[in-house]
Coordinates of C-alpha atoms in Angstrom, one line a residue:
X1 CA 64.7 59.7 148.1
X2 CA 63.3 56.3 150.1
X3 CA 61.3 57.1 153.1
X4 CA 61.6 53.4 154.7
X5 CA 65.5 52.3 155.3
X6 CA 64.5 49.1 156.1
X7 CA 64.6 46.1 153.7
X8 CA 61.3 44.3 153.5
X9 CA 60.3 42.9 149.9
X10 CA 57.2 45.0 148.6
X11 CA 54.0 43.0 147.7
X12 CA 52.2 43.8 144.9
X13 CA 50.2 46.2 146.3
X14 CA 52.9 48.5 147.6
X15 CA 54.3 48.3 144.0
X16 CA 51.3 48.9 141.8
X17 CA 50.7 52.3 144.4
X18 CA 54.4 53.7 143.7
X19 CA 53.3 52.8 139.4
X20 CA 49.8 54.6 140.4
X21 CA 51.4 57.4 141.9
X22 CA 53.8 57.7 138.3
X23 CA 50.3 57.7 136.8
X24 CA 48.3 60.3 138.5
X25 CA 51.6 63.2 139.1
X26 CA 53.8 62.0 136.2
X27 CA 51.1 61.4 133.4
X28 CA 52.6 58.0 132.9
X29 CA 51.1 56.0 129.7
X30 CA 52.3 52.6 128.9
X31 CA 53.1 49.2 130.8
X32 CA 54.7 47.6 133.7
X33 CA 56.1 44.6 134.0
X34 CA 58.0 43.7 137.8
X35 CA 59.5 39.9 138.0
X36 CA 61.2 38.0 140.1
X37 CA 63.2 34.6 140.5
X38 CA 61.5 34.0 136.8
X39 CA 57.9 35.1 138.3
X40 CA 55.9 37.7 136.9
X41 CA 54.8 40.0 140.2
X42 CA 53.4 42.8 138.4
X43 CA 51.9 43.4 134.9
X44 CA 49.7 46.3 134.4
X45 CA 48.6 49.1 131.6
X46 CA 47.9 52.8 132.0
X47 CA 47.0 55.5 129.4
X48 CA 45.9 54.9 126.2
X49 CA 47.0 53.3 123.3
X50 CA 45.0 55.5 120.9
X51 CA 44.1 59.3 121.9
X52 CA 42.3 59.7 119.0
X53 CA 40.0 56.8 119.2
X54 CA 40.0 56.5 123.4
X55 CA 41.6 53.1 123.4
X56 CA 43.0 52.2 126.4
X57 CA 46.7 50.6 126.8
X58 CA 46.5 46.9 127.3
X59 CA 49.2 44.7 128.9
X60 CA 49.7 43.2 125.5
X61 CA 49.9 46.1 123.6
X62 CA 53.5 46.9 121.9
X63 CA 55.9 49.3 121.6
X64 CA 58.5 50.7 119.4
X65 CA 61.5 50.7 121.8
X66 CA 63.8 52.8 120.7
X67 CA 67.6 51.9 121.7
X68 CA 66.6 49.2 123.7
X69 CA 67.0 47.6 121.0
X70 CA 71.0 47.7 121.4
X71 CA 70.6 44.9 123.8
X72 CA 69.2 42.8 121.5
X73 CA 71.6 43.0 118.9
X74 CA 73.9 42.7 121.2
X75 CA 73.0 39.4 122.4
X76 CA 72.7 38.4 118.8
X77 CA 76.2 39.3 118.0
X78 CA 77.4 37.3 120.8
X79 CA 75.3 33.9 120.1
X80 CA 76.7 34.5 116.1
X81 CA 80.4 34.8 117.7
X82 CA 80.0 31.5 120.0
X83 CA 78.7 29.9 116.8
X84 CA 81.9 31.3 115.0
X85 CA 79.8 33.3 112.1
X86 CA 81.4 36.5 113.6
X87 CA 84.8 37.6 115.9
X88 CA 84.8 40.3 118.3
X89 CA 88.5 40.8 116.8
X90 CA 87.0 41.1 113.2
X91 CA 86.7 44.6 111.7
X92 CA 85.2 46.9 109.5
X93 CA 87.2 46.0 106.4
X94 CA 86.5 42.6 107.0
X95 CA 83.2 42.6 107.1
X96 CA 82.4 45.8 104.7
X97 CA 84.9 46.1 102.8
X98 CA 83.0 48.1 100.0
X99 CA 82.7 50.8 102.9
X100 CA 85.6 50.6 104.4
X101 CA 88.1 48.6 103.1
X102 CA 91.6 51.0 102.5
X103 CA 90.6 53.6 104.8
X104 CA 91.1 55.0 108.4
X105 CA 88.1 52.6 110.1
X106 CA 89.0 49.9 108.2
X107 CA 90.0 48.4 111.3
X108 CA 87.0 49.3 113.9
X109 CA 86.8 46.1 115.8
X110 CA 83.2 44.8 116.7
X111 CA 83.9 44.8 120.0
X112 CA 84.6 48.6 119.8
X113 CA 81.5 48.5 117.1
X114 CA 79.5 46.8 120.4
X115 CA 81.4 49.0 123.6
X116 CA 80.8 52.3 121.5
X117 CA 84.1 53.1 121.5
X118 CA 85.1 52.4 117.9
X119 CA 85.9 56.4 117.5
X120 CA 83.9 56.8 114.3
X121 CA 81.9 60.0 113.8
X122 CA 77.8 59.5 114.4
X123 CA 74.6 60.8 113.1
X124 CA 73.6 63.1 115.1
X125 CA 72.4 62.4 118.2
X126 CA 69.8 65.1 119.5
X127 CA 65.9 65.0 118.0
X128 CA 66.1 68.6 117.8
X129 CA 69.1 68.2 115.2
X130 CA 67.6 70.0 111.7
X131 CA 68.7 66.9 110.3
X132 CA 65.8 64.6 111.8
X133 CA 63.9 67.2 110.0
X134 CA 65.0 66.5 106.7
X135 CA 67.2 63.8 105.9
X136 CA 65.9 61.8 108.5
X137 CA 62.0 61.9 106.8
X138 CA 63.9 59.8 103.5
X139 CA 63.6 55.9 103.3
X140 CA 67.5 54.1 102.8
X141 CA 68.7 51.0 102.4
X142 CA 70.9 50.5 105.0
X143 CA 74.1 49.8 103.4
X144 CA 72.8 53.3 101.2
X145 CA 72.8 54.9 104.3
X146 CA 75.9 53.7 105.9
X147 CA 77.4 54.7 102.8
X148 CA 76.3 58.2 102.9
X149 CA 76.3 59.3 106.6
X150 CA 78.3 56.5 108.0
X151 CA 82.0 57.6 106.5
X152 CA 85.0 56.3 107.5
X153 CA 86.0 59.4 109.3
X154 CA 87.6 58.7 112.9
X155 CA 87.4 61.5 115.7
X156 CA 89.3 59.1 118.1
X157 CA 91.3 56.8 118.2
X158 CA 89.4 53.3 118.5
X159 CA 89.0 51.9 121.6
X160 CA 90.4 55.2 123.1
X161 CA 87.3 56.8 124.5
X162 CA 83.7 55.9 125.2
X163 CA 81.1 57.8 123.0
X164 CA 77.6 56.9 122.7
X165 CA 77.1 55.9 119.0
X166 CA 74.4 54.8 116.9
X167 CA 76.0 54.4 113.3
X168 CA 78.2 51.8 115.2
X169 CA 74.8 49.8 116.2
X170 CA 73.8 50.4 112.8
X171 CA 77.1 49.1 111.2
X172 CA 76.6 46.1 114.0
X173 CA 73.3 45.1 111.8
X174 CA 75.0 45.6 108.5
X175 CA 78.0 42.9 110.1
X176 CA 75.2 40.7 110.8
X177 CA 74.0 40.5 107.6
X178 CA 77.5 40.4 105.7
X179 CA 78.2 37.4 108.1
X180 CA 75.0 35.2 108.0
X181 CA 73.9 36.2 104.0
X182 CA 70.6 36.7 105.9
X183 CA 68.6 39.8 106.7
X184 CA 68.7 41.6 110.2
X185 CA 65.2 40.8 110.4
X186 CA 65.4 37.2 109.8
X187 CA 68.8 37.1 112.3
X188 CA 66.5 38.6 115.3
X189 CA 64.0 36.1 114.6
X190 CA 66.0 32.9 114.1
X191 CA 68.2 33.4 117.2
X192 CA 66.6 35.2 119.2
X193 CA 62.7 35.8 118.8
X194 CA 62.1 32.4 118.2
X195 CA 64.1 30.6 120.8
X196 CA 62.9 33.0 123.3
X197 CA 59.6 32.5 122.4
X198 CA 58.8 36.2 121.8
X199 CA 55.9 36.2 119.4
X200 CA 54.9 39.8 119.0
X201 CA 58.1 41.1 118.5
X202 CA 60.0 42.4 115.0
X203 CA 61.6 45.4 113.4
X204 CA 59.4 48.3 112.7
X205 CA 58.8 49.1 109.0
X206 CA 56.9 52.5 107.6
X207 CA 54.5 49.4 105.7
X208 CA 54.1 47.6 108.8
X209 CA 50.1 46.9 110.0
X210 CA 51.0 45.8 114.0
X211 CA 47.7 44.4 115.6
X212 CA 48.1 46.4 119.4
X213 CA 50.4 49.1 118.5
X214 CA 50.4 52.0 121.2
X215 CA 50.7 55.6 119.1
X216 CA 53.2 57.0 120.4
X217 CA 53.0 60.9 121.2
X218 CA 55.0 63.9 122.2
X219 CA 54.7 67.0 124.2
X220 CA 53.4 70.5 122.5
X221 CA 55.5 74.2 124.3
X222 CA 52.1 74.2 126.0
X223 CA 52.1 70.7 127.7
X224 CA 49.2 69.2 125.6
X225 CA 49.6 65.8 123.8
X226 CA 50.9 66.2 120.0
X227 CA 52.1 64.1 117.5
X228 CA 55.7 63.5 117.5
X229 CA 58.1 64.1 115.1
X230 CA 58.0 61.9 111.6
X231 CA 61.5 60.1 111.6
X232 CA 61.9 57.3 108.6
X233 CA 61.7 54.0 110.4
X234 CA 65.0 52.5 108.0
X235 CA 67.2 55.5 109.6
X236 CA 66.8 53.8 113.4
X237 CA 67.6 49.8 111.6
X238 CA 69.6 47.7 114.1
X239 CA 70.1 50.9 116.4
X240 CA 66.4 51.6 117.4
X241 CA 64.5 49.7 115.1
X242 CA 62.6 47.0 117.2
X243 CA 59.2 47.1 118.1
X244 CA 58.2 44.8 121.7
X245 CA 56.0 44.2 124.4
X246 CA 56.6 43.9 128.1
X247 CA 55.7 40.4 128.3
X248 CA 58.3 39.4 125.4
X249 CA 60.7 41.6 126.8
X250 CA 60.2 39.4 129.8
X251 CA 60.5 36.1 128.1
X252 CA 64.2 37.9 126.7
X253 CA 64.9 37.9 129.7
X254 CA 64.2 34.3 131.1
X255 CA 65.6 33.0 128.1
X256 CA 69.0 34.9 129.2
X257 CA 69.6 32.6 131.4
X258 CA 69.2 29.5 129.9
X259 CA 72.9 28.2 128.8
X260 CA 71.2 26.7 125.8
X261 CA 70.3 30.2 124.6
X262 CA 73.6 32.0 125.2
X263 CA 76.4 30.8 127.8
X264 CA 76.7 32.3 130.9
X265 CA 80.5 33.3 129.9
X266 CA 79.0 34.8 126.5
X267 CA 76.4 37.2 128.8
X268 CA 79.4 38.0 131.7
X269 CA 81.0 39.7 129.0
X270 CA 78.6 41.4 127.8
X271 CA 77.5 42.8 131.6
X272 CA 81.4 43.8 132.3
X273 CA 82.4 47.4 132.0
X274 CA 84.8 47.7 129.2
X275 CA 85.8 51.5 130.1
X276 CA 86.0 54.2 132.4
X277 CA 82.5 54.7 131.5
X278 CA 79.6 51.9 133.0
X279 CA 78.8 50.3 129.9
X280 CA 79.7 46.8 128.6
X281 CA 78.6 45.4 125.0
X282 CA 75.3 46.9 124.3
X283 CA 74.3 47.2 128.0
X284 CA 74.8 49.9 130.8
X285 CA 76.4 48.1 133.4
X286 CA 75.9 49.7 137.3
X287 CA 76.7 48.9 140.9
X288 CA 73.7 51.0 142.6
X289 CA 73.5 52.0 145.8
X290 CA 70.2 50.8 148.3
X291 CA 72.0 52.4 151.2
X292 CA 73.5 50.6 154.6
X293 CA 77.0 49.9 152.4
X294 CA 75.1 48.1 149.9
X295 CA 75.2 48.1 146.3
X296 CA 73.1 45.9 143.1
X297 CA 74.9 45.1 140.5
X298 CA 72.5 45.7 137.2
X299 CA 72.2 45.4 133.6
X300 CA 70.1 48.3 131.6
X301 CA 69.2 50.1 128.5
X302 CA 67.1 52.7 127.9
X303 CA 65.3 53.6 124.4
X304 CA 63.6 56.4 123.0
X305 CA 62.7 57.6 119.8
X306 CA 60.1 60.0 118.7
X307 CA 57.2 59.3 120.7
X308 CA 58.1 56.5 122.7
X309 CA 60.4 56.2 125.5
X310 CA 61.6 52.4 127.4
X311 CA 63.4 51.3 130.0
X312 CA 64.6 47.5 131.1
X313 CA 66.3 47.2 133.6
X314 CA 68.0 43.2 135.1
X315 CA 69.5 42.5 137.9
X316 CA 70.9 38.8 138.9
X317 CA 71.2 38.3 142.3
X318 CA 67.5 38.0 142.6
X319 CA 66.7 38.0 138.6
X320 CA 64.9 40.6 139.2
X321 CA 63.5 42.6 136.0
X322 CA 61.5 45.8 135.6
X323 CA 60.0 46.7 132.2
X324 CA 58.9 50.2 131.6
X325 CA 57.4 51.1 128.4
X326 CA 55.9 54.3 127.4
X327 CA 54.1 55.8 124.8
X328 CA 54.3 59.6 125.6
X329 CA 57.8 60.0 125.0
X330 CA 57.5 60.5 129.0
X331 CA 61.7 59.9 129.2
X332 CA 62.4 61.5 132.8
X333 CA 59.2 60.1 134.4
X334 CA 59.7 56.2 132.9
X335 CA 63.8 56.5 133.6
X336 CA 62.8 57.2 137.8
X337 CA 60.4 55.1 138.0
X338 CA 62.1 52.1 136.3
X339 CA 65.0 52.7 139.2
X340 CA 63.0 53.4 141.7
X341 CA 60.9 50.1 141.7
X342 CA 63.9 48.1 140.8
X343 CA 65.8 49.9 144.2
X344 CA 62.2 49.7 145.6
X345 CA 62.6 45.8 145.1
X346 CA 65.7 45.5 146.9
X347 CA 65.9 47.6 149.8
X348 CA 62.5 48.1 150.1
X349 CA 62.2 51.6 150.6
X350 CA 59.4 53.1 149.5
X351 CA 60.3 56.2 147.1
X352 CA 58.3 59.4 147.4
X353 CA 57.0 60.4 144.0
X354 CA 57.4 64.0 143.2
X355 CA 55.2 66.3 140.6
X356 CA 57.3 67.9 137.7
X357 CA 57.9 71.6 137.2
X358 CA 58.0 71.7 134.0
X359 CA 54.8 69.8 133.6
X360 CA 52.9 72.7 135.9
X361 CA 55.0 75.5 134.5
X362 CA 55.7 75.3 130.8
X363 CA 52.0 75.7 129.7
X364 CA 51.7 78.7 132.2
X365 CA 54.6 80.3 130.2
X366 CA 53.5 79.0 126.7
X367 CA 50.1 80.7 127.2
X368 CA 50.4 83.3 129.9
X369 CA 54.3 84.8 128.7
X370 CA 56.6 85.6 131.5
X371 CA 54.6 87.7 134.0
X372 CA 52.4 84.7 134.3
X373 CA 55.4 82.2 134.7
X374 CA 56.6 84.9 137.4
X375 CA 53.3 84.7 139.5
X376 CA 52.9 81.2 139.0
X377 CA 56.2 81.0 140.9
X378 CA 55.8 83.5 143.5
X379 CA 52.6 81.8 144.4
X380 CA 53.9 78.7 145.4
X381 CA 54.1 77.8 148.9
X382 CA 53.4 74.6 150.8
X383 CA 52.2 72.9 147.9
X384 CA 55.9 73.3 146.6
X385 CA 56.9 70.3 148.3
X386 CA 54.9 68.3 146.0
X387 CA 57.5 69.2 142.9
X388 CA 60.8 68.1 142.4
X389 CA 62.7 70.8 143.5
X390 CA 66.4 69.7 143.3
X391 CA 69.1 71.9 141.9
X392 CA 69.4 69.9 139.2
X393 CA 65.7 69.5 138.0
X394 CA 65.9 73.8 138.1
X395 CA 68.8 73.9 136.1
X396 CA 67.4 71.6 133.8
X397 CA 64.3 73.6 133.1
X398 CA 66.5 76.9 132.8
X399 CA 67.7 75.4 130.3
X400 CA 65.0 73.9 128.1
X401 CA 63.8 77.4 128.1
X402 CA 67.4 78.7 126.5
X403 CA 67.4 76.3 124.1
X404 CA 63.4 77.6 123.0
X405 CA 65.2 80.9 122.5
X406 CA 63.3 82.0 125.8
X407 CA 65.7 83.9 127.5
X408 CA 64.0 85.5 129.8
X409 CA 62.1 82.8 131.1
X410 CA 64.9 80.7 131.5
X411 CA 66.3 83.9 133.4
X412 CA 63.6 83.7 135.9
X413 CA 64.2 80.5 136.4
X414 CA 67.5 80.4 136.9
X415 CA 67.1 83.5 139.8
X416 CA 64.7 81.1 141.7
X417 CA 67.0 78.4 141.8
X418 CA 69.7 80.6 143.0
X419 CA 67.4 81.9 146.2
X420 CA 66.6 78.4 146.3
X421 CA 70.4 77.3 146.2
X422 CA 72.5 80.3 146.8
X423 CA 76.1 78.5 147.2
X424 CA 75.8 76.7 143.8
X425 CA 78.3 77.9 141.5
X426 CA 76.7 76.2 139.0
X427 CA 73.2 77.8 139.1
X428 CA 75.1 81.3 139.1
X429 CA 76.6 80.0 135.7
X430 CA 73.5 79.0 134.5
X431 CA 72.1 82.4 135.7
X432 CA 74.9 84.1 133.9
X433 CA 74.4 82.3 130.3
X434 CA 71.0 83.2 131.1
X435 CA 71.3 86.9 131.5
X436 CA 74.0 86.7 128.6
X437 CA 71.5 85.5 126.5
X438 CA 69.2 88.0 127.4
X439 CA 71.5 90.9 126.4
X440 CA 72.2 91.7 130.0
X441 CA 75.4 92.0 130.1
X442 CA 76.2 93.6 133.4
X443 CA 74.0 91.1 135.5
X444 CA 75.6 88.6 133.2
X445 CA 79.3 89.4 134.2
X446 CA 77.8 89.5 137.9
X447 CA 76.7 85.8 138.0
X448 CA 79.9 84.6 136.2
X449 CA 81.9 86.7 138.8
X450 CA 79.7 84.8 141.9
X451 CA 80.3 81.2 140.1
X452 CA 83.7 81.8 139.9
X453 CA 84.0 82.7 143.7
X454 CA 82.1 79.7 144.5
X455 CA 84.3 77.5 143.0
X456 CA 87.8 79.1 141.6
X457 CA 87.7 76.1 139.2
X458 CA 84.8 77.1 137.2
X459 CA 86.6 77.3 134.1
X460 CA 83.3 78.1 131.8
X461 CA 82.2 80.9 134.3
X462 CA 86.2 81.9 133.6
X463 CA 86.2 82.0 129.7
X464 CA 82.3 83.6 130.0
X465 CA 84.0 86.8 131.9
X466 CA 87.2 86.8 129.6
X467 CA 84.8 86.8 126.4
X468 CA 83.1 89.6 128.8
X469 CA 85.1 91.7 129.3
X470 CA 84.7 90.9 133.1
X471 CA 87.0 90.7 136.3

């Protein structure tokens, strides 16, 4: 929500409060970089860098990125294909053929490879996935591991349906490689790092000594600051395996527009939507509202991986960039704020900042148990317009709780967001999973029987009350 409907451009001042307020309600730990027309209009540092030793974040401190590393390779691929090392057109059994060659993705196109919608099956996808817990902790060559949990196994037809996919990034850096007889590595460096000028930048390695890295850290049940999950650095590669700071990130950018570094044709296609879904080739590509029939046209990624969490977001029509990286795996809190000072620096509204339920509720459960988390919540009042509140937000934590196997908070959850929201049909789904998951069956065929009257299209709420036994 913007409180100010009136475009002004903020100063400095007015954007390093909004970052402040991310710091002080929202725990916010990493760096922000703000630019403008190629001029740097905020840089700054919050948190630490190093919990253990108290070492505070610097602006030059670096990151692991996560996926926002997509971008990158994109923009190698593309400088590799205007130098006629690689084709959009070519395909998996060109380029791999000892993977490939004679099977059903033999002919994957990199473009479908880049628009991830080449159809092949991926890793999985969800940090939570026993699989990061196990397979993910072993060290691979890459062409090992494409050849073991890459397989040529189609779910779709290519170029059919857009699916987020990292093996298709990870076959991207494999391509690279095939084509150029030189490593991924050495690729990001030569074409892009160096001409860019981005000095501290490189792919993460498990033997890597990085003057200025931020530790990266997660989020215990009971809201303190842990260490995150151990994934194997060689399973993220050319998908998530860079490691950045704002400031380079920023040169990435400048350098983007600099026809000597990659034509302005070669970075339209990349920023053009290549399916129903807003994505182009390695970038999220938006039209977002500022309000008063306005829209910006913008240019993102997001990246997070165990620990860290980024977000860069560009925009032309000012070249206007905003850099948010993080090093408490702080994902909703670094994707707002990135959007709201990038809105923020085009409409000039000022966004109001809102505290996090979860952040105020989740150690109350985790140490109190549910009649806690039940008079934590009846004791709100005024001061429960300082949280995000929105039926979304509720639903959200409802379910974080179901998926802890903590079915009874979530179902207190869930009944305060239907007094908060009675004519959702949605939350009275939520509530009903809830309750089913409880073992309440009655009250669960009660919720699915008010979702369903809500909105007669509700076909989950239909096949909950048909597995039911329900009206």
């Amino acid at each position: 929500m913007f409180l100010s409907p009136a475009f002004a451009q903020p100063s400095q001042e007015e954007l390093r409060a909004v970052v402040e307020q991310y710091v002080e309600k929202r725990d916010f730990s990493g760096t922000v970089l703000i630019a403008r027309q190629g001029e740097v209009i905020l840089e700054e540092a919050y948190g630490e860098a190093d919990l253990e030793w108290g070492v505070k974040n610097t602006v030059d401190a670096r990151y692991r990125i996560g996926s926002l590393s997509k971008p990158f390779l994109a923009t190698l691929v593309m400088k590799l294909v205007e130098q006629g090392a690689v084709s959009l057109d070519g395909t998996l059994g060109l380029y791999l053929p000892e993977l490939y060659a004679d099977t059903g993705a033999a002919r994957v196109t990199v473009a479908q490879l880049l628009s991830h919608t080449s159809g092949l099956k991926d890793v999985p996808n969800n940090f939570n996935d026993p699989w990061y817990h196990t397979t993910a902790r072993l060290t691979f060559e890459p062409a090992q591991f494409a050849s073991e949990w890459i397989k040529p196994e189609l779910i779709e037809e290519p170029g059919s349906k857009w699916r987020y996919n990292n093996a298709g990034f990870i076959l991207l850096g494999l391509i690279v490689e095939a084509a150029t007889g030189q490593s991924y590595a050495a690729n990001l460096k030569e074409h892009l790092f160096a001409p860019a000028n981005m000095r501290y930048s490189g792919v993460y390695s498990e033997d890597s000594v990085l003057p200025r890295l931020a530790q990266g850290y997660a989020r215990g049940p009971d809201g303190s600051l842990i260490q995150p999950l151990k994934v194997d650095a060689s399973v993220f590669f050319s998908a998530a395996g860079i490691y950045s700071n704002a400031h380079d990130i920023f040169r990435f950018d400048s350098a983007l527009y600099n026809p000597s570094f990659l034509s302005a044709d070669a970075r339209a296609l990349m920023h053009t939507k290549k399916t129903g879904f807003p994505y182009g080739f390695g970038w999220g590509v938006e039209e977002w509202p500022l309000g008063n029939d306005r829209t910006l046209s913008v240019a993102h990624h997001t990246g997070s991986i165990p620990g860290y969490q980024s977000f860069y977001i560009r925009s032309e029509e000012n070249r206007d960039a905003v850099i948010v990286l993080n090093n408490t795996n702080n994902g909703s809190a670094v994707i707002e704020m990135g959007r709201n000072l990038m809105i923020m620096l085009n409409n000039g509204g000022v966004p109001q900042v809102k505290r996090q339920l979860d952040e105020y509720l989740s150690p109350i459960a985790f140490s109190g148990g549910l009649e806690a988390l039940e008079k934590a919540i009846d004791s709100f009042g005024e001061e429960l317009s300082e949280y995000d509140t929105r039926e979304r937000t509720l639903n959200r934590l409802g379910y974080k709780y179901l998926r802890q196997e903590k079915a009874d908070d979530a179902v207190v959850i869930f009944k305060w967001a239907v007094q908060l929201y009675p004519e959702s049909a949605n939350l009275h789904d939520s509530l009903g999973e809830g309750y089913r998951a409880a073992g309440n069956t009655q009250a669960s065929i009660e919720s699915y029987e008010r979702a369903l009257a809500l909105d007669p299209t509700a076909e989950s709420a239909r096949q909950a009350l048909k597995e039911l036994g329900g009206d």
